[in-house]
């Protein structure tokens, strides 16, 4: 469920709550119970949407942290990986399209972790391997 659906459910719940205040309970018990059930359903939808939004916010905050600070080093678990060098691949055709090897190192002085990753901005390597 998306955030807009949750906001819509919350607005609906508020409207139902206002209607509940206007119903004379002694005269129309059935209408009161029906509106109460509608209110419960709208609040449940709101709760689900808010839980989904909370999970989305946590995921985006994690991605933002990685983008700002780098990934956590898999070896020492305290330092962050930083791009230290990039070098062209040895294939001229791929090199023309920005495919390169990127070397990441842990920023922690006591850690010697280093990793090379293939940077392929256009997804050419996957297409080339699969024969597309």
PDB file of C-alpha atoms in Angstrom:
ATOM      1  CA  UNK A   1       0.000   0.000   0.000  1.00  0.00           C
ATOM      2  CA  UNK A   2       1.375   3.412  -0.883  1.00  0.00           C
ATOM      3  CA  UNK A   3       1.461   6.586   1.176  1.00  0.00           C
ATOM      4  CA  UNK A   4      -1.325   8.318  -0.766  1.00  0.00           C
ATOM      5  CA  UNK A   5      -3.669   5.387  -0.151  1.00  0.00           C
ATOM      6  CA  UNK A   6      -2.842   5.587   3.550  1.00  0.00           C
ATOM      7  CA  UNK A   7      -3.559   9.301   3.632  1.00  0.00           C
ATOM      8  CA  UNK A   8      -6.835   8.695   1.836  1.00  0.00           C
ATOM      9  CA  UNK A   9      -7.757   6.023   4.400  1.00  0.00           C
ATOM     10  CA  UNK A  10      -6.893   8.406   7.244  1.00  0.00           C
ATOM     11  CA  UNK A  11      -9.081  11.126   5.697  1.00  0.00           C
ATOM     12  CA  UNK A  12     -11.892   8.618   5.339  1.00  0.00           C
ATOM     13  CA  UNK A  13     -11.467   7.559   8.982  1.00  0.00           C
ATOM     14  CA  UNK A  14     -11.726  11.175  10.117  1.00  0.00           C
ATOM     15  CA  UNK A  15     -14.904  11.627   8.076  1.00  0.00           C
ATOM     16  CA  UNK A  16     -16.433   8.484   9.575  1.00  0.00           C
ATOM     17  CA  UNK A  17     -15.523   9.625  13.082  1.00  0.00           C
ATOM     18  CA  UNK A  18     -17.338  12.927  12.442  1.00  0.00           C
ATOM     19  CA  UNK A  19     -20.409  11.019  11.223  1.00  0.00           C
ATOM     20  CA  UNK A  20     -20.328   8.847  14.343  1.00  0.00           C
ATOM     21  CA  UNK A  21     -20.668  11.935  16.518  1.00  0.00           C
ATOM     22  CA  UNK A  22     -23.816  12.944  14.641  1.00  0.00           C
ATOM     23  CA  UNK A  23     -25.612   9.582  14.916  1.00  0.00           C
ATOM     24  CA  UNK A  24     -28.115   9.287  17.752  1.00  0.00           C
ATOM     25  CA  UNK A  25     -27.091   5.933  19.271  1.00  0.00           C
ATOM     26  CA  UNK A  26     -30.432   5.269  20.900  1.00  0.00           C
ATOM     27  CA  UNK A  27     -32.360   5.719  17.657  1.00  0.00           C
ATOM     28  CA  UNK A  28     -30.063   4.081  15.115  1.00  0.00           C
ATOM     29  CA  UNK A  29     -27.869   1.414  16.761  1.00  0.00           C
ATOM     30  CA  UNK A  30     -27.370  -0.493  13.471  1.00  0.00           C
ATOM     31  CA  UNK A  31     -26.043   2.580  11.628  1.00  0.00           C
ATOM     32  CA  UNK A  32     -23.722   3.307  14.514  1.00  0.00           C
ATOM     33  CA  UNK A  33     -22.273  -0.214  14.446  1.00  0.00           C
ATOM     34  CA  UNK A  34     -21.876  -0.105  10.654  1.00  0.00           C
ATOM     35  CA  UNK A  35     -20.021   3.213  10.809  1.00  0.00           C
ATOM     36  CA  UNK A  36     -17.861   1.860  13.635  1.00  0.00           C
ATOM     37  CA  UNK A  37     -16.902  -1.123  11.444  1.00  0.00           C
ATOM     38  CA  UNK A  38     -16.084   1.263   8.561  1.00  0.00           C
ATOM     39  CA  UNK A  39     -13.938   3.338  10.904  1.00  0.00           C
ATOM     40  CA  UNK A  40     -12.041   0.253  12.093  1.00  0.00           C
ATOM     41  CA  UNK A  41     -11.369  -0.801   8.491  1.00  0.00           C
ATOM     42  CA  UNK A  42     -10.161   2.675   7.491  1.00  0.00           C
ATOM     43  CA  UNK A  43      -7.856   2.824  10.503  1.00  0.00           C
ATOM     44  CA  UNK A  44      -6.451  -0.627   9.676  1.00  0.00           C
ATOM     45  CA  UNK A  45      -5.704   0.540   6.109  1.00  0.00           C
ATOM     46  CA  UNK A  46      -4.016   3.627   7.533  1.00  0.00           C
ATOM     47  CA  UNK A  47      -1.885   1.513   9.861  1.00  0.00           C
ATOM     48  CA  UNK A  48      -0.767  -0.743   6.998  1.00  0.00           C
ATOM     49  CA  UNK A  49       0.119   2.256   4.827  1.00  0.00           C
ATOM     50  CA  UNK A  50       2.103   3.851   7.638  1.00  0.00           C
ATOM     51  CA  UNK A  51       4.007   0.601   8.258  1.00  0.00           C
ATOM     52  CA  UNK A  52       4.830   0.379   4.538  1.00  0.00           C
ATOM     53  CA  UNK A  53       5.933   4.019   4.531  1.00  0.00           C
ATOM     54  CA  UNK A  54       8.137   3.419   7.575  1.00  0.00           C
ATOM     55  CA  UNK A  55       9.847   0.475   5.832  1.00  0.00           C
ATOM     56  CA  UNK A  56      10.345   2.550   2.679  1.00  0.00           C
ATOM     57  CA  UNK A  57      11.838   5.438   4.664  1.00  0.00           C
ATOM     58  CA  UNK A  58      14.252   3.050   6.431  1.00  0.00           C
ATOM     59  CA  UNK A  59      15.330   1.546   3.088  1.00  0.00           C
ATOM     60  CA  UNK A  60      15.868   4.979   1.533  1.00  0.00           C
ATOM     61  CA  UNK A  61      17.802   6.205   4.580  1.00  0.00           C
ATOM     62  CA  UNK A  62      20.073   3.143   4.273  1.00  0.00           C
ATOM     63  CA  UNK A  63      20.672   3.838   0.567  1.00  0.00           C
ATOM     64  CA  UNK A  64      21.353   7.502   1.326  1.00  0.00           C
ATOM     65  CA  UNK A  65      23.833   6.533   4.050  1.00  0.00           C
ATOM     66  CA  UNK A  66      25.703   4.295   1.607  1.00  0.00           C
ATOM     67  CA  UNK A  67      25.670   7.013  -1.061  1.00  0.00           C
ATOM     68  CA  UNK A  68      26.975   9.627   1.387  1.00  0.00           C
ATOM     69  CA  UNK A  69      29.456   7.547   3.376  1.00  0.00           C
ATOM     70  CA  UNK A  70      30.211   4.417   1.341  1.00  0.00           C
ATOM     71  CA  UNK A  71      29.463   0.795   2.099  1.00  0.00           C
ATOM     72  CA  UNK A  72      30.622  -0.751   5.364  1.00  0.00           C
ATOM     73  CA  UNK A  73      33.817  -2.753   4.942  1.00  0.00           C
ATOM     74  CA  UNK A  74      33.018  -6.501   4.880  1.00  0.00           C
ATOM     75  CA  UNK A  75      36.343  -7.327   6.560  1.00  0.00           C
ATOM     76  CA  UNK A  76      36.628  -4.996   9.570  1.00  0.00           C
ATOM     77  CA  UNK A  77      32.951  -3.907   9.769  1.00  0.00           C
ATOM     78  CA  UNK A  78      33.962  -0.456  11.039  1.00  0.00           C
ATOM     79  CA  UNK A  79      35.476   1.365   8.070  1.00  0.00           C
ATOM     80  CA  UNK A  80      33.760   2.538   4.927  1.00  0.00           C
ATOM     81  CA  UNK A  81      34.714   1.604   1.380  1.00  0.00           C
ATOM     82  CA  UNK A  82      35.939   4.488  -0.735  1.00  0.00           C
ATOM     83  CA  UNK A  83      36.776   4.619  -4.422  1.00  0.00           C
ATOM     84  CA  UNK A  84      40.556   4.829  -4.629  1.00  0.00           C
ATOM     85  CA  UNK A  85      41.226   4.162  -8.300  1.00  0.00           C
ATOM     86  CA  UNK A  86      39.512   3.416 -11.580  1.00  0.00           C
ATOM     87  CA  UNK A  87      41.124   1.856 -14.609  1.00  0.00           C
ATOM     88  CA  UNK A  88      39.818   1.123 -18.099  1.00  0.00           C
ATOM     89  CA  UNK A  89      38.920  -2.440 -19.013  1.00  0.00           C
ATOM     90  CA  UNK A  90      41.147  -4.168 -21.545  1.00  0.00           C
ATOM     91  CA  UNK A  91      38.360  -4.466 -24.113  1.00  0.00           C
ATOM     92  CA  UNK A  92      38.356  -1.464 -26.453  1.00  0.00           C
ATOM     93  CA  UNK A  93      34.660  -1.829 -27.360  1.00  0.00           C
ATOM     94  CA  UNK A  94      33.552  -1.803 -23.716  1.00  0.00           C
ATOM     95  CA  UNK A  95      36.048   0.893 -22.779  1.00  0.00           C
ATOM     96  CA  UNK A  96      34.427   3.284 -25.298  1.00  0.00           C
ATOM     97  CA  UNK A  97      31.126   3.074 -23.415  1.00  0.00           C
ATOM     98  CA  UNK A  98      32.500   3.865 -19.967  1.00  0.00           C
ATOM     99  CA  UNK A  99      32.981   0.326 -18.678  1.00  0.00           C
ATOM    100  CA  UNK A 100      35.830   0.361 -16.188  1.00  0.00           C
ATOM    101  CA  UNK A 101      37.267  -1.449 -13.192  1.00  0.00           C
ATOM    102  CA  UNK A 102      36.854   0.487  -9.967  1.00  0.00           C
ATOM    103  CA  UNK A 103      39.049  -0.260  -6.984  1.00  0.00           C
ATOM    104  CA  UNK A 104      37.554   0.321  -3.549  1.00  0.00           C
ATOM    105  CA  UNK A 105      39.567   0.325  -0.323  1.00  0.00           C
ATOM    106  CA  UNK A 106      38.601   0.451   3.325  1.00  0.00           C
ATOM    107  CA  UNK A 107      39.095   3.919   4.809  1.00  0.00           C
ATOM    108  CA  UNK A 108      40.089   2.422   8.182  1.00  0.00           C
ATOM    109  CA  UNK A 109      43.881   2.702   8.554  1.00  0.00           C
ATOM    110  CA  UNK A 110      44.232  -0.664  10.292  1.00  0.00           C
ATOM    111  CA  UNK A 111      42.310  -2.537   7.555  1.00  0.00           C
ATOM    112  CA  UNK A 112      43.902  -3.615   4.274  1.00  0.00           C
ATOM    113  CA  UNK A 113      40.702  -4.637   2.471  1.00  0.00           C
ATOM    114  CA  UNK A 114      40.592  -3.840  -1.231  1.00  0.00           C
ATOM    115  CA  UNK A 115      38.058  -4.879  -3.858  1.00  0.00           C
ATOM    116  CA  UNK A 116      37.785  -4.425  -7.619  1.00  0.00           C
ATOM    117  CA  UNK A 117      34.332  -3.997  -9.136  1.00  0.00           C
ATOM    118  CA  UNK A 118      33.289  -3.754 -12.737  1.00  0.00           C
ATOM    119  CA  UNK A 119      31.439  -0.483 -13.386  1.00  0.00           C
ATOM    120  CA  UNK A 120      29.120  -0.884 -16.366  1.00  0.00           C
ATOM    121  CA  UNK A 121      26.858   2.192 -16.638  1.00  0.00           C
ATOM    122  CA  UNK A 122      24.947   0.881 -19.665  1.00  0.00           C
ATOM    123  CA  UNK A 123      24.670  -2.827 -18.793  1.00  0.00           C
ATOM    124  CA  UNK A 124      26.752  -3.842 -21.805  1.00  0.00           C
ATOM    125  CA  UNK A 125      28.624  -6.713 -20.161  1.00  0.00           C
ATOM    126  CA  UNK A 126      25.426  -8.537 -19.213  1.00  0.00           C
ATOM    127  CA  UNK A 127      24.093  -8.132 -22.765  1.00  0.00           C
ATOM    128  CA  UNK A 128      27.368  -9.307 -24.240  1.00  0.00           C
ATOM    129  CA  UNK A 129      27.493 -12.407 -22.016  1.00  0.00           C
ATOM    130  CA  UNK A 130      23.879 -13.365 -22.747  1.00  0.00           C
ATOM    131  CA  UNK A 131      24.334 -12.744 -26.480  1.00  0.00           C
ATOM    132  CA  UNK A 132      21.755  -9.967 -26.781  1.00  0.00           C
TER     133      UNK A 132
END
